[in-house]
mmCIF file of C-alpha atoms and ligand atoms in Angstrom:
data_model
loop_
_atom_site.group_PDB
_atom_site.id
_atom_site.type_symbol
_atom_site.label_atom_id
_atom_site.label_comp_id
_atom_site.label_asym_id
_atom_site.label_seq_id
_atom_site.Cartn_x
_atom_site.Cartn_y
_atom_site.Cartn_z
ATOM 1 C CA MET A 16 2.554 21.927 -0.883
ATOM 2 C CA ILE A 17 3.968 18.421 -0.606
ATOM 3 C CA LYS A 18 1.954 15.759 -2.388
ATOM 4 C CA ALA A 19 3.063 12.146 -2.050
ATOM 5 C CA ILE A 20 1.949 8.767 -3.330
ATOM 6 C CA TYR A 21 2.047 5.640 -1.216
ATOM 7 C CA PRO A 22 1.645 2.948 -3.892
ATOM 8 C CA GLY A 23 0.942 -0.730 -3.455
ATOM 9 C CA SER A 24 -1.240 -3.717 -4.185
ATOM 10 C CA PHE A 25 -2.973 -3.625 -0.766
ATOM 11 C CA ASP A 26 -4.421 -7.106 -1.324
ATOM 12 C CA PRO A 27 -5.607 -6.617 1.385
ATOM 13 C CA VAL A 28 -4.583 -3.582 3.459
ATOM 14 C CA THR A 29 -2.940 -4.635 6.751
ATOM 15 C CA TYR A 30 -2.175 -2.817 10.002
ATOM 16 C CA GLY A 31 1.391 -2.491 8.652
ATOM 17 C CA HIS A 32 0.150 -0.486 5.644
ATOM 18 C CA LEU A 33 -2.122 1.557 7.883
ATOM 19 C CA ASP A 34 0.813 2.399 10.131
ATOM 20 C CA VAL A 35 2.798 3.735 7.145
ATOM 21 C CA ILE A 36 -0.268 5.653 5.891
ATOM 22 C CA LYS A 37 -0.847 7.316 9.278
ATOM 23 C CA ARG A 38 2.794 8.220 9.814
ATOM 24 C CA SER A 39 3.418 9.493 6.295
ATOM 25 C CA SER A 40 0.176 11.502 6.219
ATOM 26 C CA LYS A 41 1.682 13.608 9.022
ATOM 27 C CA LEU A 42 4.748 14.395 6.917
ATOM 28 C CA VAL A 43 2.998 15.671 3.797
ATOM 29 C CA ASP A 44 0.119 17.947 2.872
ATOM 30 C CA GLU A 45 -1.652 15.383 0.724
ATOM 31 C CA LEU A 46 -1.130 11.628 0.642
ATOM 32 C CA ILE A 47 -2.476 9.635 -2.269
ATOM 33 C CA VAL A 48 -2.695 5.920 -1.607
ATOM 34 C CA GLY A 49 -2.234 4.499 -5.123
ATOM 35 C CA VAL A 50 -3.888 1.107 -5.495
ATOM 36 C CA LEU A 51 -2.355 -0.892 -8.337
ATOM 37 C CA ASN A 52 -4.917 -2.393 -10.675
ATOM 38 C CA ASN A 53 -2.720 -4.942 -12.428
ATOM 39 C CA ASN A 54 -4.404 -7.241 -14.929
ATOM 40 C CA ALA A 55 -1.384 -9.547 -14.967
ATOM 41 C CA LYS A 56 -1.879 -10.479 -11.305
ATOM 42 C CA THR A 57 -4.875 -12.300 -9.910
ATOM 43 C CA PRO A 58 -5.532 -10.575 -6.601
ATOM 44 C CA LEU A 59 -7.883 -11.918 -3.949
ATOM 45 C CA PHE A 60 -9.754 -8.606 -3.991
ATOM 46 C CA SER A 61 -10.647 -6.521 -7.043
ATOM 47 C CA ALA A 62 -9.231 -2.998 -7.236
ATOM 48 C CA GLU A 63 -12.702 -1.647 -6.341
ATOM 49 C CA GLU A 64 -12.859 -3.831 -3.227
ATOM 50 C CA ARG A 65 -9.337 -2.842 -2.165
ATOM 51 C CA VAL A 66 -10.156 0.848 -2.687
ATOM 52 C CA ARG A 67 -13.377 0.501 -0.687
ATOM 53 C CA MET A 68 -11.611 -1.114 2.274
ATOM 54 C CA LEU A 69 -8.804 1.471 2.200
ATOM 55 C CA LYS A 70 -11.356 4.312 2.144
ATOM 56 C CA GLU A 71 -13.095 2.830 5.173
ATOM 57 C CA VAL A 72 -9.907 2.423 7.233
ATOM 58 C CA THR A 73 -8.567 5.905 6.372
ATOM 59 C CA LYS A 74 -11.842 7.818 6.708
ATOM 60 C CA ASP A 75 -10.530 9.733 9.749
ATOM 61 C CA LEU A 76 -7.426 10.984 7.898
ATOM 62 C CA PRO A 77 -8.542 14.138 6.068
ATOM 63 C CA ASN A 78 -5.446 14.555 3.857
ATOM 64 C CA VAL A 79 -5.471 10.962 2.555
ATOM 65 C CA LYS A 80 -7.038 10.068 -0.808
ATOM 66 C CA ILE A 81 -7.415 6.571 -2.217
ATOM 67 C CA ILE A 82 -6.991 6.338 -5.997
ATOM 68 C CA PRO A 83 -6.595 3.226 -8.177
ATOM 69 C CA PHE A 84 -4.010 3.299 -10.970
ATOM 70 C CA GLU A 85 -2.855 1.200 -13.889
ATOM 71 C CA GLY A 86 0.461 1.226 -15.712
ATOM 72 C CA LEU A 87 3.634 2.918 -14.550
ATOM 73 C CA LEU A 88 3.876 4.541 -11.159
ATOM 74 C CA VAL A 89 5.839 7.471 -12.620
ATOM 75 C CA ASP A 90 2.987 8.171 -15.067
ATOM 76 C CA PHE A 91 0.547 8.153 -12.155
ATOM 77 C CA ALA A 92 2.862 10.544 -10.291
ATOM 78 C CA ARG A 93 2.995 12.888 -13.307
ATOM 79 C CA LYS A 94 -0.801 12.766 -13.651
ATOM 80 C CA THR A 95 -1.442 13.564 -9.996
ATOM 81 C CA GLY A 96 1.425 16.064 -9.671
ATOM 82 C CA ALA A 97 3.017 14.116 -6.804
ATOM 83 C CA LYS A 98 6.783 14.525 -6.487
ATOM 84 C CA MET A 99 7.294 12.003 -3.718
ATOM 85 C CA VAL A 100 6.758 8.261 -3.503
ATOM 86 C CA ILE A 101 6.609 6.683 -0.072
ATOM 87 C CA ARG A 102 7.447 3.045 0.557
ATOM 88 C CA GLY A 103 7.715 1.078 3.767
ATOM 89 C CA LEU A 104 10.831 -0.973 4.486
ATOM 90 C CA ARG A 105 10.294 -3.944 6.764
ATOM 91 C CA ALA A 106 13.577 -5.812 6.657
ATOM 92 C CA ILE A 107 16.768 -6.130 4.671
ATOM 93 C CA THR A 108 14.976 -8.582 2.372
ATOM 94 C CA ASP A 109 12.785 -5.726 1.095
ATOM 95 C CA PHE A 110 15.768 -3.568 0.294
ATOM 96 C CA GLU A 111 16.990 -5.032 -2.996
ATOM 97 C CA TYR A 112 13.597 -4.878 -4.713
ATOM 98 C CA GLU A 113 12.839 -1.436 -3.279
ATOM 99 C CA LEU A 114 16.216 -0.024 -4.334
ATOM 100 C CA GLN A 115 15.761 -1.363 -7.856
ATOM 101 C CA MET A 116 12.269 0.090 -8.086
ATOM 102 C CA ALA A 117 13.271 3.494 -6.645
ATOM 103 C CA GLN A 118 16.262 3.781 -8.969
ATOM 104 C CA THR A 119 14.311 2.703 -12.054
ATOM 105 C CA ASN A 120 11.564 5.191 -11.231
ATOM 106 C CA HIS A 121 14.111 7.950 -10.639
ATOM 107 C CA LYS A 122 15.785 7.224 -13.961
ATOM 108 C CA MET A 123 12.427 7.434 -15.744
ATOM 109 C CA GLU A 124 11.283 10.530 -13.826
ATOM 110 C CA PRO A 125 14.062 12.422 -12.016
ATOM 111 C CA GLU A 126 11.521 14.864 -10.551
ATOM 112 C CA VAL A 127 10.034 12.099 -8.386
ATOM 113 C CA GLU A 128 11.913 11.025 -5.257
ATOM 114 C CA THR A 129 11.278 7.854 -3.265
ATOM 115 C CA VAL A 130 11.279 8.207 0.503
ATOM 116 C CA PHE A 131 11.401 5.131 2.750
ATOM 117 C CA LEU A 132 9.794 4.775 6.148
ATOM 118 C CA THR A 133 10.934 1.887 8.279
ATOM 119 C CA THR A 134 7.867 0.004 9.415
ATOM 120 C CA SER A 135 7.081 0.054 13.114
ATOM 121 C CA LEU A 136 8.642 -2.906 14.914
ATOM 122 C CA GLU A 137 5.327 -4.533 15.768
ATOM 123 C CA TYR A 138 4.491 -4.850 12.050
ATOM 124 C CA SER A 139 7.914 -5.684 10.629
ATOM 125 C CA TYR A 140 6.940 -9.322 9.969
ATOM 126 C CA LEU A 141 3.550 -8.587 8.435
ATOM 127 C CA SER A 142 2.580 -9.018 4.781
ATOM 128 C CA SER A 143 -0.683 -9.308 2.839
ATOM 129 C CA THR A 144 0.518 -12.669 1.510
ATOM 130 C CA THR A 145 0.940 -14.233 4.958
ATOM 131 C CA VAL A 146 -2.381 -12.768 6.098
ATOM 132 C CA LYS A 147 -4.116 -14.455 3.145
ATOM 133 C CA GLU A 148 -2.377 -17.740 3.902
ATOM 134 C CA VAL A 149 -3.343 -17.700 7.590
ATOM 135 C CA ALA A 150 -6.929 -16.806 6.647
ATOM 136 C CA ALA A 151 -7.098 -19.534 3.988
ATOM 137 C CA PHE A 152 -6.424 -22.123 6.700
ATOM 138 C CA GLY A 153 -8.958 -20.591 9.069
ATOM 139 C CA GLY A 154 -6.409 -18.882 11.352
ATOM 140 C CA ASP A 155 -7.170 -15.784 13.408
ATOM 141 C CA ILE A 156 -6.070 -12.641 11.536
ATOM 142 C CA SER A 157 -7.544 -10.078 13.913
ATOM 143 C CA GLN A 158 -4.105 -8.825 14.997
ATOM 144 C CA PHE A 159 -3.038 -8.286 11.388
ATOM 145 C CA VAL A 160 -5.892 -6.518 9.622
ATOM 146 C CA PRO A 161 -8.710 -4.087 10.473
ATOM 147 C CA PRO A 162 -12.191 -5.584 11.155
ATOM 148 C CA ILE A 163 -13.580 -4.550 7.728
ATOM 149 C CA VAL A 164 -10.833 -6.590 6.028
ATOM 150 C CA MET A 165 -11.522 -9.565 8.290
ATOM 151 C CA GLU A 166 -15.194 -9.434 7.342
ATOM 152 C CA ASN A 167 -14.383 -9.267 3.641
ATOM 153 C CA ILE A 168 -11.889 -12.136 3.793
ATOM 154 C CA GLU A 169 -14.479 -14.172 5.661
ATOM 155 C CA LYS A 170 -17.019 -13.453 2.882
ATOM 156 C CA LYS A 171 -14.529 -14.640 0.242
ATOM 157 C CA ARG A 172 -13.946 -17.874 2.149
ATOM 158 C CA LYS A 173 -17.669 -18.698 2.152
HETATM 159 O O1 PNS B 204 2.561 -3.634 -2.531
HETATM 160 P P1 PNS B 204 3.467 -4.005 -3.655
HETATM 161 O O2 PNS B 204 2.850 -5.088 -4.485
HETATM 162 O O3 PNS B 204 4.853 -4.333 -3.185
HETATM 163 O O4 PNS B 204 3.583 -2.696 -4.589
HETATM 164 C C1 PNS B 204 4.352 -2.710 -5.751
HETATM 165 C C2 PNS B 204 4.073 -1.467 -6.613
HETATM 166 C C3 PNS B 204 2.591 -1.331 -6.886
HETATM 167 C C4 PNS B 204 4.542 -0.231 -5.896
HETATM 168 C C5 PNS B 204 4.886 -1.647 -7.933
HETATM 169 O O5 PNS B 204 4.631 -2.911 -8.453
HETATM 170 C C6 PNS B 204 4.539 -0.593 -8.980
HETATM 171 O O6 PNS B 204 4.829 0.574 -8.816
HETATM 172 N N1 PNS B 204 3.910 -1.036 -10.077
HETATM 173 C C7 PNS B 204 3.515 -0.177 -11.167
HETATM 174 C C8 PNS B 204 4.339 -0.493 -12.413
HETATM 175 C C9 PNS B 204 5.661 0.235 -12.401
HETATM 176 O O7 PNS B 204 5.723 1.452 -12.365
HETATM 177 N N2 PNS B 204 6.761 -0.530 -12.478
HETATM 178 C C10 PNS B 204 8.088 0.030 -12.577
HETATM 179 C C11 PNS B 204 8.774 0.121 -11.254
HETATM 180 S S1 PNS B 204 10.236 -0.817 -11.339
#
């Protein structure tokens, strides 16, 4: 049984994340979407809100679970029994950070391997940060995020 974690901040989940979730859920038996609850960062959405939106947009994927985590990813992997971490690679600019993270994690827990999926071309430019910026200035984000996220961003703006 292959159990994998797709970790991230998901502040908020975008169609790019959803694309990686859908594609990776077909490669493994169980996919845990690990939502980082990091007190050091001030996210737009609380961990509970991010989890709720992720649950809504993945409700038709039976082998996908949404679980918040704090602390080290490798500790979360040990706790859940996942031996694989999945990350999406958009462009060369992602590579340095991702390589550093994968190698650090592998050093700390050699049992856990990081597997990269290249993001689909239509989402290779997309990030939660740019979505939040466009939304903050009243731009249309309907091509970037699912309707539930749009509604929640709209609520935050009011
Ligand atoms: O979506 P993001 O913000 O790029 O995701 C980054 C994430 C959550 C995968 C990364 O920050 C993480 O794993 N944080 C947990 C702390 C940790 O294990 N750090 C050591 C890795 S170098």
